[in-house]
PDB file of C-alpha atoms and ligand atoms in Angstrom:
ATOM      1  CA  MET A   1      54.376 -63.820  -3.416  1.00  0.00           C
ATOM      2  CA  SER A   2      52.605 -61.393  -1.145  1.00  0.00           C
ATOM      3  CA  ARG A   3      51.209 -62.683   2.112  1.00  0.00           C
ATOM      4  CA  ARG A   4      47.499 -62.203   2.490  1.00  0.00           C
ATOM      5  CA  PRO A   5      47.015 -59.762   5.369  1.00  0.00           C
ATOM      6  CA  SER A   6      44.892 -61.047   8.208  1.00  0.00           C
ATOM      7  CA  PHE A   7      42.971 -57.747   8.107  1.00  0.00           C
ATOM      8  CA  PRO A   8      40.062 -57.298   8.604  1.00  0.00           C
ATOM      9  CA  ALA A   9      39.236 -60.395  10.612  1.00  0.00           C
ATOM     10  CA  ARG A  10      41.629 -59.555  13.416  1.00  0.00           C
ATOM     11  CA  LEU A  11      40.525 -55.953  13.645  1.00  0.00           C
ATOM     12  CA  ASP A  12      37.363 -57.027  15.386  1.00  0.00           C
ATOM     13  CA  LEU A  13      39.492 -58.037  18.324  1.00  0.00           C
ATOM     14  CA  SER A  14      40.667 -54.534  19.007  1.00  0.00           C
ATOM     15  CA  SER A  15      38.788 -51.865  20.868  1.00  0.00           C
ATOM     16  CA  GLY A  16      41.264 -49.031  21.025  1.00  0.00           C
ATOM     17  CA  ALA A  17      42.779 -50.357  24.212  1.00  0.00           C
ATOM     18  CA  PRO A  18      45.835 -52.594  24.118  1.00  0.00           C
ATOM     19  CA  ALA A  19      44.782 -56.067  23.014  1.00  0.00           C
ATOM     20  CA  VAL A  20      44.142 -58.254  26.020  1.00  0.00           C
ATOM     21  CA  PRO A  21      42.539 -61.685  25.843  1.00  0.00           C
ATOM     22  CA  GLN A  22      38.825 -61.380  26.499  1.00  0.00           C
ATOM     23  CA  THR A  23      38.969 -64.239  28.950  1.00  0.00           C
ATOM     24  CA  ALA A  24      41.941 -62.920  30.957  1.00  0.00           C
ATOM     25  CA  ALA A  25      41.459 -63.852  34.571  1.00  0.00           C
ATOM     26  CA  VAL A  26      41.833 -61.311  37.324  1.00  0.00           C
ATOM     27  CA  GLY A  27      44.350 -61.869  40.083  1.00  0.00           C
ATOM     28  CA  ALA A  28      47.978 -62.837  40.357  1.00  0.00           C
ATOM     29  CA  ARG A  29      47.761 -65.942  38.214  1.00  0.00           C
ATOM     30  CA  GLY A  30      45.630 -64.204  35.667  1.00  0.00           C
ATOM     31  CA  ALA A  31      48.098 -61.380  35.450  1.00  0.00           C
ATOM     32  CA  ARG A  32      50.898 -63.824  34.732  1.00  0.00           C
ATOM     33  CA  ASN A  33      48.872 -65.496  31.999  1.00  0.00           C
ATOM     34  CA  GLN A  34      48.017 -62.129  30.560  1.00  0.00           C
ATOM     35  CA  ARG A  35      51.668 -61.133  30.250  1.00  0.00           C
ATOM     36  CA  ILE A  36      52.393 -64.274  28.258  1.00  0.00           C
ATOM     37  CA  SER A  37      49.408 -63.656  25.974  1.00  0.00           C
ATOM     38  CA  ASP A  38      50.252 -59.987  25.513  1.00  0.00           C
ATOM     39  CA  SER A  39      53.592 -60.868  24.023  1.00  0.00           C
ATOM     40  CA  THR A  40      52.057 -63.162  21.431  1.00  0.00           C
ATOM     41  CA  LEU A  41      48.808 -61.368  20.565  1.00  0.00           C
ATOM     42  CA  PRO A  42      48.723 -57.643  20.158  1.00  0.00           C
ATOM     43  CA  SER A  43      51.158 -56.505  17.517  1.00  0.00           C
ATOM     44  CA  GLY A  44      49.249 -57.925  14.541  1.00  0.00           C
ATOM     45  CA  VAL A  45      46.144 -55.795  14.977  1.00  0.00           C
ATOM     46  CA  GLY A  46      47.769 -52.398  14.583  1.00  0.00           C
ATOM     47  CA  LEU A  47      50.242 -53.565  11.975  1.00  0.00           C
ATOM     48  CA  ASP A  48      47.586 -55.086   9.744  1.00  0.00           C
ATOM     49  CA  SER A  49      45.336 -52.037   9.674  1.00  0.00           C
ATOM     50  CA  GLY A  50      48.452 -49.882   9.244  1.00  0.00           C
ATOM     51  CA  ALA A  51      49.372 -51.766   6.090  1.00  0.00           C
ATOM     52  CA  VAL A  52      45.888 -51.341   4.631  1.00  0.00           C
ATOM     53  CA  ARG A  53      45.908 -47.652   5.540  1.00  0.00           C
ATOM     54  CA  HIS A  54      49.281 -47.290   3.901  1.00  0.00           C
ATOM     55  CA  ARG A  55      47.804 -48.641   0.681  1.00  0.00           C
ATOM     56  CA  MET A  56      44.942 -46.163   1.042  1.00  0.00           C
ATOM     57  CA  VAL A  57      47.277 -43.172   1.363  1.00  0.00           C
ATOM     58  CA  MET A  58      49.397 -44.358  -1.571  1.00  0.00           C
ATOM     59  CA  LYS A  59      46.202 -44.318  -3.594  1.00  0.00           C
ATOM     60  CA  LEU A  60      45.300 -40.850  -2.289  1.00  0.00           C
ATOM     61  CA  ALA A  61      48.713 -39.604  -3.401  1.00  0.00           C
ATOM     62  CA  ALA A  62      48.206 -41.195  -6.833  1.00  0.00           C
ATOM     63  CA  GLN A  63      44.814 -39.451  -7.042  1.00  0.00           C
ATOM     64  CA  GLY A  64      46.467 -36.061  -6.542  1.00  0.00           C
ATOM     65  CA  ILE A  65      46.565 -35.400  -2.787  1.00  0.00           C
ATOM     66  CA  THR A  66      49.976 -33.773  -2.370  1.00  0.00           C
ATOM     67  CA  ASP A  67      49.931 -32.197   1.100  1.00  0.00           C
ATOM     68  CA  ALA A  68      52.249 -34.270   3.296  1.00  0.00           C
ATOM     69  CA  LYS A  69      50.471 -33.165   6.463  1.00  0.00           C
ATOM     70  CA  VAL A  70      47.115 -34.363   5.081  1.00  0.00           C
ATOM     71  CA  ILE A  71      48.597 -37.646   3.863  1.00  0.00           C
ATOM     72  CA  GLY A  72      50.129 -38.131   7.324  1.00  0.00           C
ATOM     73  CA  ALA A  73      46.811 -37.495   9.058  1.00  0.00           C
ATOM     74  CA  MET A  74      44.913 -39.863   6.730  1.00  0.00           C
ATOM     75  CA  GLY A  75      47.536 -42.522   7.441  1.00  0.00           C
ATOM     76  CA  ALA A  76      47.289 -41.992  11.179  1.00  0.00           C
ATOM     77  CA  VAL A  77      43.528 -42.128  11.793  1.00  0.00           C
ATOM     78  CA  GLU A  78      42.042 -45.610  11.994  1.00  0.00           C
ATOM     79  CA  ARG A  79      38.945 -45.242   9.814  1.00  0.00           C
ATOM     80  CA  HIS A  80      37.787 -48.777  10.636  1.00  0.00           C
ATOM     81  CA  ARG A  81      37.059 -47.687  14.216  1.00  0.00           C
ATOM     82  CA  PHE A  82      34.363 -45.289  12.990  1.00  0.00           C
ATOM     83  CA  VAL A  83      32.183 -47.701  11.025  1.00  0.00           C
ATOM     84  CA  ASP A  84      29.922 -50.571  12.043  1.00  0.00           C
ATOM     85  CA  SER A  85      31.643 -53.921  12.394  1.00  0.00           C
ATOM     86  CA  ALA A  86      29.854 -55.247   9.301  1.00  0.00           C
ATOM     87  CA  LEU A  87      31.556 -52.537   7.206  1.00  0.00           C
ATOM     88  CA  VAL A  88      35.048 -52.827   8.661  1.00  0.00           C
ATOM     89  CA  ASN A  89      36.391 -54.624   5.592  1.00  0.00           C
ATOM     90  CA  GLN A  90      35.384 -51.639   3.422  1.00  0.00           C
ATOM     91  CA  ALA A  91      36.802 -49.000   5.763  1.00  0.00           C
ATOM     92  CA  TYR A  92      39.877 -48.277   3.640  1.00  0.00           C
ATOM     93  CA  GLU A  93      38.231 -48.491   0.235  1.00  0.00           C
ATOM     94  CA  ASP A  94      37.539 -45.291  -1.627  1.00  0.00           C
ATOM     95  CA  THR A  95      33.864 -45.347  -0.889  1.00  0.00           C
ATOM     96  CA  SER A  96      31.393 -43.470   1.266  1.00  0.00           C
ATOM     97  CA  LEU A  97      29.799 -45.607   3.998  1.00  0.00           C
ATOM     98  CA  PRO A  98      26.580 -45.411   6.007  1.00  0.00           C
ATOM     99  CA  ILE A  99      27.004 -44.262   9.626  1.00  0.00           C
ATOM    100  CA  GLY A 100      23.367 -44.520  10.747  1.00  0.00           C
ATOM    101  CA  LEU A 101      20.354 -42.191  10.781  1.00  0.00           C
ATOM    102  CA  GLY A 102      20.515 -41.922   6.990  1.00  0.00           C
ATOM    103  CA  GLN A 103      23.919 -40.185   7.031  1.00  0.00           C
ATOM    104  CA  THR A 104      27.218 -41.171   5.422  1.00  0.00           C
ATOM    105  CA  ILE A 105      30.930 -40.843   6.027  1.00  0.00           C
ATOM    106  CA  SER A 106      32.609 -39.359   2.939  1.00  0.00           C
ATOM    107  CA  LYS A 107      35.094 -41.221   0.761  1.00  0.00           C
ATOM    108  CA  PRO A 108      38.691 -40.921   2.028  1.00  0.00           C
ATOM    109  CA  ASN A 109      39.542 -39.102  -1.184  1.00  0.00           C
ATOM    110  CA  VAL A 110      36.895 -36.432  -0.567  1.00  0.00           C
ATOM    111  CA  VAL A 111      37.905 -36.002   3.091  1.00  0.00           C
ATOM    112  CA  ALA A 112      41.553 -35.565   2.099  1.00  0.00           C
ATOM    113  CA  ARG A 113      40.713 -33.212  -0.780  1.00  0.00           C
ATOM    114  CA  MET A 114      38.549 -30.960   1.404  1.00  0.00           C
ATOM    115  CA  ILE A 115      41.096 -30.801   4.203  1.00  0.00           C
ATOM    116  CA  GLU A 116      43.823 -30.020   1.691  1.00  0.00           C
ATOM    117  CA  LEU A 117      41.685 -27.144   0.400  1.00  0.00           C
ATOM    118  CA  LEU A 118      40.999 -26.007   3.964  1.00  0.00           C
ATOM    119  CA  LEU A 119      44.716 -25.807   4.728  1.00  0.00           C
ATOM    120  CA  GLY A 120      45.447 -24.216   1.356  1.00  0.00           C
ATOM    121  CA  GLY A 121      49.081 -23.510   2.142  1.00  0.00           C
ATOM    122  CA  ARG A 122      48.133 -21.454   5.212  1.00  0.00           C
ATOM    123  CA  ARG A 123      49.785 -22.792   8.340  1.00  0.00           C
ATOM    124  CA  ASP A 124      52.197 -21.987  11.092  1.00  0.00           C
ATOM    125  CA  ALA A 125      55.771 -23.181  11.491  1.00  0.00           C
ATOM    126  CA  SER A 126      54.553 -26.535  12.814  1.00  0.00           C
ATOM    127  CA  GLY A 127      52.510 -27.085   9.663  1.00  0.00           C
ATOM    128  CA  ARG A 128      49.141 -26.731  11.394  1.00  0.00           C
ATOM    129  CA  LEU A 129      46.181 -24.476  10.844  1.00  0.00           C
ATOM    130  CA  GLY A 130      44.679 -22.652  13.858  1.00  0.00           C
ATOM    131  CA  ARG A 131      41.109 -23.135  15.036  1.00  0.00           C
ATOM    132  CA  VAL A 132      38.575 -24.747  12.697  1.00  0.00           C
ATOM    133  CA  LEU A 133      34.853 -25.428  12.768  1.00  0.00           C
ATOM    134  CA  GLU A 134      33.398 -28.582  11.229  1.00  0.00           C
ATOM    135  CA  ILE A 135      29.674 -28.649  10.428  1.00  0.00           C
ATOM    136  CA  GLY A 136      28.363 -32.210  10.621  1.00  0.00           C
ATOM    137  CA  THR A 137      30.382 -34.357  13.047  1.00  0.00           C
ATOM    138  CA  GLY A 138      28.699 -37.556  11.867  1.00  0.00           C
ATOM    139  CA  CYS A 139      30.726 -40.480  13.217  1.00  0.00           C
ATOM    140  CA  GLY A 140      33.658 -38.220  14.152  1.00  0.00           C
ATOM    141  CA  TYR A 141      36.111 -39.515  11.548  1.00  0.00           C
ATOM    142  CA  GLN A 142      36.838 -36.235   9.801  1.00  0.00           C
ATOM    143  CA  ALA A 143      37.126 -34.451  13.159  1.00  0.00           C
ATOM    144  CA  ALA A 144      39.841 -36.956  14.087  1.00  0.00           C
ATOM    145  CA  VAL A 145      41.706 -36.303  10.836  1.00  0.00           C
ATOM    146  CA  LEU A 146      41.366 -32.535  11.379  1.00  0.00           C
ATOM    147  CA  SER A 147      42.813 -32.884  14.876  1.00  0.00           C
ATOM    148  CA  HIS A 148      46.140 -33.835  13.269  1.00  0.00           C
ATOM    149  CA  VAL A 149      46.359 -30.806  11.001  1.00  0.00           C
ATOM    150  CA  CYS A 150      44.719 -28.049  13.081  1.00  0.00           C
ATOM    151  CA  TRP A 151      45.347 -26.747  16.570  1.00  0.00           C
ATOM    152  CA  GLU A 152      41.722 -26.726  17.683  1.00  0.00           C
ATOM    153  CA  VAL A 153      38.683 -28.467  16.191  1.00  0.00           C
ATOM    154  CA  TYR A 154      35.103 -27.500  17.039  1.00  0.00           C
ATOM    155  CA  SER A 155      32.679 -29.950  15.453  1.00  0.00           C
ATOM    156  CA  ILE A 156      28.915 -29.540  15.588  1.00  0.00           C
ATOM    157  CA  GLU A 157      26.206 -32.138  14.863  1.00  0.00           C
ATOM    158  CA  ARG A 158      22.419 -31.676  14.742  1.00  0.00           C
ATOM    159  CA  LEU A 159      21.476 -35.332  15.341  1.00  0.00           C
ATOM    160  CA  ARG A 160      21.796 -36.377  18.969  1.00  0.00           C
ATOM    161  CA  GLY A 161      22.319 -40.040  18.012  1.00  0.00           C
ATOM    162  CA  LEU A 162      25.355 -39.215  15.884  1.00  0.00           C
ATOM    163  CA  HIS A 163      26.741 -36.682  18.330  1.00  0.00           C
ATOM    164  CA  ASP A 164      26.729 -39.449  20.965  1.00  0.00           C
ATOM    165  CA  LYS A 165      28.190 -41.962  18.528  1.00  0.00           C
ATOM    166  CA  ALA A 166      31.061 -39.607  17.650  1.00  0.00           C
ATOM    167  CA  ARG A 167      31.764 -39.084  21.344  1.00  0.00           C
ATOM    168  CA  ASP A 168      31.959 -42.870  21.845  1.00  0.00           C
ATOM    169  CA  ASN A 169      34.101 -43.362  18.750  1.00  0.00           C
ATOM    170  CA  LEU A 170      36.559 -40.616  19.684  1.00  0.00           C
ATOM    171  CA  ARG A 171      36.912 -41.484  23.367  1.00  0.00           C
ATOM    172  CA  ALA A 172      39.713 -44.007  22.835  1.00  0.00           C
ATOM    173  CA  PHE A 173      41.730 -41.552  20.728  1.00  0.00           C
ATOM    174  CA  ARG A 174      41.943 -39.004  23.589  1.00  0.00           C
ATOM    175  CA  LEU A 175      42.092 -36.026  21.262  1.00  0.00           C
ATOM    176  CA  ALA A 176      42.284 -33.097  23.647  1.00  0.00           C
ATOM    177  CA  ASN A 177      41.971 -30.564  20.819  1.00  0.00           C
ATOM    178  CA  VAL A 178      38.585 -31.828  19.535  1.00  0.00           C
ATOM    179  CA  HIS A 179      35.418 -30.270  20.985  1.00  0.00           C
ATOM    180  CA  LEU A 180      32.130 -31.938  20.067  1.00  0.00           C
ATOM    181  CA  LEU A 181      29.007 -29.789  20.119  1.00  0.00           C
ATOM    182  CA  PHE A 182      25.365 -30.709  19.767  1.00  0.00           C
ATOM    183  CA  GLY A 183      23.352 -28.081  17.916  1.00  0.00           C
ATOM    184  CA  ASP A 184      22.354 -26.558  14.604  1.00  0.00           C
ATOM    185  CA  GLY A 185      25.515 -25.810  12.676  1.00  0.00           C
ATOM    186  CA  MET A 186      23.662 -23.406  10.364  1.00  0.00           C
ATOM    187  CA  ALA A 187      24.290 -20.830  13.101  1.00  0.00           C
ATOM    188  CA  GLY A 188      27.967 -21.819  13.322  1.00  0.00           C
ATOM    189  CA  TYR A 189      29.389 -21.684  16.828  1.00  0.00           C
ATOM    190  CA  ALA A 190      29.999 -18.086  17.803  1.00  0.00           C
ATOM    191  CA  LYS A 191      31.813 -18.860  21.055  1.00  0.00           C
ATOM    192  CA  GLY A 192      34.729 -20.410  19.166  1.00  0.00           C
ATOM    193  CA  ALA A 193      34.988 -17.657  16.532  1.00  0.00           C
ATOM    194  CA  PRO A 194      36.923 -16.398  14.689  1.00  0.00           C
ATOM    195  CA  TYR A 195      37.909 -19.539  12.780  1.00  0.00           C
ATOM    196  CA  ALA A 196      40.868 -19.960  10.472  1.00  0.00           C
ATOM    197  CA  GLY A 197      38.712 -22.420   8.544  1.00  0.00           C
ATOM    198  CA  ILE A 198      35.178 -23.790   8.356  1.00  0.00           C
ATOM    199  CA  ILE A 199      34.474 -27.133   6.689  1.00  0.00           C
ATOM    200  CA  ALA A 200      30.980 -28.444   6.005  1.00  0.00           C
ATOM    201  CA  ALA A 201      30.199 -32.138   5.653  1.00  0.00           C
ATOM    202  CA  ALA A 202      26.639 -31.442   4.506  1.00  0.00           C
ATOM    203  CA  GLY A 203      25.458 -29.434   1.504  1.00  0.00           C
ATOM    204  CA  GLY A 204      23.096 -26.456   1.649  1.00  0.00           C
ATOM    205  CA  ASP A 205      21.449 -24.099  -0.838  1.00  0.00           C
ATOM    206  CA  ALA A 206      23.913 -21.374   0.110  1.00  0.00           C
ATOM    207  CA  VAL A 207      26.665 -20.784   2.651  1.00  0.00           C
ATOM    208  CA  PRO A 208      24.939 -19.530   5.834  1.00  0.00           C
ATOM    209  CA  PRO A 209      25.844 -15.902   6.701  1.00  0.00           C
ATOM    210  CA  ALA A 210      26.826 -16.929  10.261  1.00  0.00           C
ATOM    211  CA  TRP A 211      29.755 -18.937   8.893  1.00  0.00           C
ATOM    212  CA  ILE A 212      31.047 -15.930   6.976  1.00  0.00           C
ATOM    213  CA  ASP A 213      30.672 -13.706  10.079  1.00  0.00           C
ATOM    214  CA  GLN A 214      32.564 -16.231  12.212  1.00  0.00           C
ATOM    215  CA  LEU A 215      35.410 -16.681   9.716  1.00  0.00           C
ATOM    216  CA  ALA A 216      38.671 -14.865  10.463  1.00  0.00           C
ATOM    217  CA  THR A 217      40.102 -12.497   7.884  1.00  0.00           C
ATOM    218  CA  GLY A 218      42.399 -14.684   5.809  1.00  0.00           C
ATOM    219  CA  GLY A 219      40.204 -17.691   6.592  1.00  0.00           C
ATOM    220  CA  ARG A 220      38.514 -20.157   4.250  1.00  0.00           C
ATOM    221  CA  ILE A 221      35.205 -21.958   4.098  1.00  0.00           C
ATOM    222  CA  ILE A 222      34.974 -25.268   2.228  1.00  0.00           C
ATOM    223  CA  ALA A 223      31.350 -26.205   1.672  1.00  0.00           C
ATOM    224  CA  PRO A 224      29.346 -28.389  -0.698  1.00  0.00           C
ATOM    225  CA  THR A 225      26.719 -26.000  -2.078  1.00  0.00           C
ATOM    226  CA  LEU A 226      23.812 -26.229  -4.488  1.00  0.00           C
ATOM    227  CA  MET A 227      24.480 -24.565  -7.850  1.00  0.00           C
ATOM    228  CA  PRO A 228      21.830 -22.807  -9.987  1.00  0.00           C
ATOM    229  CA  ASP A 229      21.766 -25.856 -12.299  1.00  0.00           C
ATOM    230  CA  GLY A 230      20.636 -28.006  -9.364  1.00  0.00           C
ATOM    231  CA  ARG A 231      23.926 -29.838  -8.909  1.00  0.00           C
ATOM    232  CA  GLN A 232      26.017 -29.743  -5.774  1.00  0.00           C
ATOM    233  CA  ALA A 233      29.587 -28.463  -6.091  1.00  0.00           C
ATOM    234  CA  LEU A 234      32.454 -27.870  -3.736  1.00  0.00           C
ATOM    235  CA  VAL A 235      32.722 -24.153  -3.001  1.00  0.00           C
ATOM    236  CA  VAL A 236      35.719 -22.362  -1.488  1.00  0.00           C
ATOM    237  CA  LEU A 237      35.129 -18.948   0.079  1.00  0.00           C
ATOM    238  CA  GLU A 238      38.167 -16.884   1.001  1.00  0.00           C
ATOM    239  CA  LYS A 239      37.734 -13.872   3.261  1.00  0.00           C
ATOM    240  CA  THR A 240      40.156 -10.994   2.844  1.00  0.00           C
ATOM    241  CA  ALA A 241      40.043  -7.549   4.433  1.00  0.00           C
ATOM    242  CA  SER A 242      38.235  -6.207   1.381  1.00  0.00           C
ATOM    243  CA  GLU A 243      36.292  -9.058  -0.224  1.00  0.00           C
ATOM    244  CA  LEU A 244      34.865 -12.544  -0.156  1.00  0.00           C
ATOM    245  CA  LYS A 245      36.256 -14.560  -3.037  1.00  0.00           C
ATOM    246  CA  GLN A 246      34.253 -17.567  -4.226  1.00  0.00           C
ATOM    247  CA  THR A 247      35.677 -20.450  -6.228  1.00  0.00           C
ATOM    248  CA  VAL A 248      33.438 -23.239  -7.495  1.00  0.00           C
ATOM    249  CA  LEU A 249      35.178 -26.588  -7.890  1.00  0.00           C
ATOM    250  CA  GLU A 250      34.073 -30.111  -8.818  1.00  0.00           C
ATOM    251  CA  ALA A 251      30.629 -31.665  -8.424  1.00  0.00           C
ATOM    252  CA  VAL A 252      30.093 -33.583  -5.160  1.00  0.00           C
ATOM    253  CA  HIS A 253      27.318 -35.587  -3.463  1.00  0.00           C
ATOM    254  CA  PHE A 254      26.842 -34.720   0.184  1.00  0.00           C
ATOM    255  CA  VAL A 255      23.889 -35.317   2.486  1.00  0.00           C
ATOM    256  CA  PRO A 256      21.733 -32.190   2.922  1.00  0.00           C
ATOM    257  CA  LEU A 257      22.471 -29.443   5.408  1.00  0.00           C
ATOM    258  CA  LYS A 258      19.307 -29.199   7.505  1.00  0.00           C
ATOM    259  CA  SER A 259      18.208 -26.702  10.109  1.00  0.00           C
ATOM    260  CA  GLY A 260      17.188 -27.493  13.647  1.00  0.00           C
ATOM    261  CA  ILE A 261      18.191 -30.380  15.874  1.00  0.00           C
ATOM    262  CA  ALA A 262      16.759 -33.873  16.147  1.00  0.00           C
TER     263      ALA A 262
HETATM  264  N1  LIG B 301      32.224 -35.476   8.841  1.00  0.00           N
HETATM  265  C1  LIG B 301      31.353 -36.598   9.076  1.00  0.00           C
HETATM  266  C2  LIG B 301      30.401 -36.779   7.925  1.00  0.00           C
HETATM  267  C3  LIG B 301      29.008 -36.685   8.421  1.00  0.00           C
HETATM  268  S1  LIG B 301      27.740 -36.654   7.217  1.00  0.00           S
HETATM  269  C4  LIG B 301      32.128 -37.863   9.380  1.00  0.00           C
HETATM  270  O1  LIG B 301      33.360 -37.868   9.296  1.00  0.00           O
HETATM  271  O2  LIG B 301      31.485 -38.845   9.729  1.00  0.00           O
HETATM  272  C5  LIG B 301      27.096 -35.022   7.488  1.00  0.00           C
HETATM  273  C6  LIG B 301      26.547 -34.748   8.819  1.00  0.00           C
HETATM  274  O3  LIG B 301      26.060 -33.406   8.826  1.00  0.00           O
HETATM  275  C7  LIG B 301      25.349 -35.614   9.230  1.00  0.00           C
HETATM  276  O4  LIG B 301      25.658 -36.290  10.404  1.00  0.00           O
HETATM  277  C8  LIG B 301      24.228 -34.602   9.422  1.00  0.00           C
HETATM  278  O5  LIG B 301      23.360 -34.931  10.496  1.00  0.00           O
HETATM  279  C9  LIG B 301      25.004 -33.346   9.727  1.00  0.00           C
HETATM  280  N2  LIG B 301      24.275 -32.086   9.544  1.00  0.00           N
HETATM  281  C10 LIG B 301      23.411 -31.726   8.563  1.00  0.00           C
HETATM  282  N3  LIG B 301      22.944 -30.485   8.767  1.00  0.00           N
HETATM  283  C11 LIG B 301      23.538 -30.033   9.924  1.00  0.00           C
HETATM  284  C12 LIG B 301      23.453 -28.832  10.677  1.00  0.00           C
HETATM  285  N4  LIG B 301      22.678 -27.810  10.306  1.00  0.00           N
HETATM  286  N5  LIG B 301      24.206 -28.732  11.785  1.00  0.00           N
HETATM  287  C13 LIG B 301      24.992 -29.737  12.194  1.00  0.00           C
HETATM  288  N6  LIG B 301      25.106 -30.902  11.547  1.00  0.00           N
HETATM  289  C14 LIG B 301      24.390 -31.053  10.407  1.00  0.00           C
END
């Protein structure tokens, strides 16, 4: 008989820092009490969410995600730390979730699929891709996943509220290779160019020319884009020395790519 995991109830206890009783007193006596509590409290939190994440990645693999590096990154990033506490128990389900200001965090399956396409077999000896640009930081979840598979992540968000939220969410992870930018991603981010990959978390009518300019030769853009029939599909653009090759993949449902900041 399988034991019912204590997730998610115990997740609320954790804040990214080692679990310490909220009431821990300061001072010599408090410190002694804290040591005793530390030995009985903390391990469950990480282990429980790890088990649920493990189930999530097993499902991703069953759904066709084959890249071991992507599976590893999806298993490593604690998605529950990026959603509101009321949604924590849905954090590892294959569903998109609201992150505030009318925006959503994509399903794990879509995040994994897009990152797998972004990598597309191109990587160095360590298995990582070089510098990438993410359009639409949102809550910062995908940027955290990207930080495990790329050397450098530039992520740009047009809504100040979400840019700040992502900064708060990512602080505890101390990801030195993630750079959060506030601005209109339609213009890309020229200072970081050229990029080995550009990944958009919002769908536009067409891929903005700035992204193509800022893409390295041999690089790829993965972007939800409006098709002539009015549906949104995942588009892969590959830049070679002589051409820009476009591949249209499956239908998707992303929030709109908008210009300007707010
Ligand atoms: N990758 C995000 C998903 C965010 S949803 C995550 O893991 O949470 C898409 C985001 O794109 C929204 O936050 C939206 O505000 C942002 N967005 C839309 N148009 C944009 C633009 N032109 N520049 C930057 N961000 C944009």
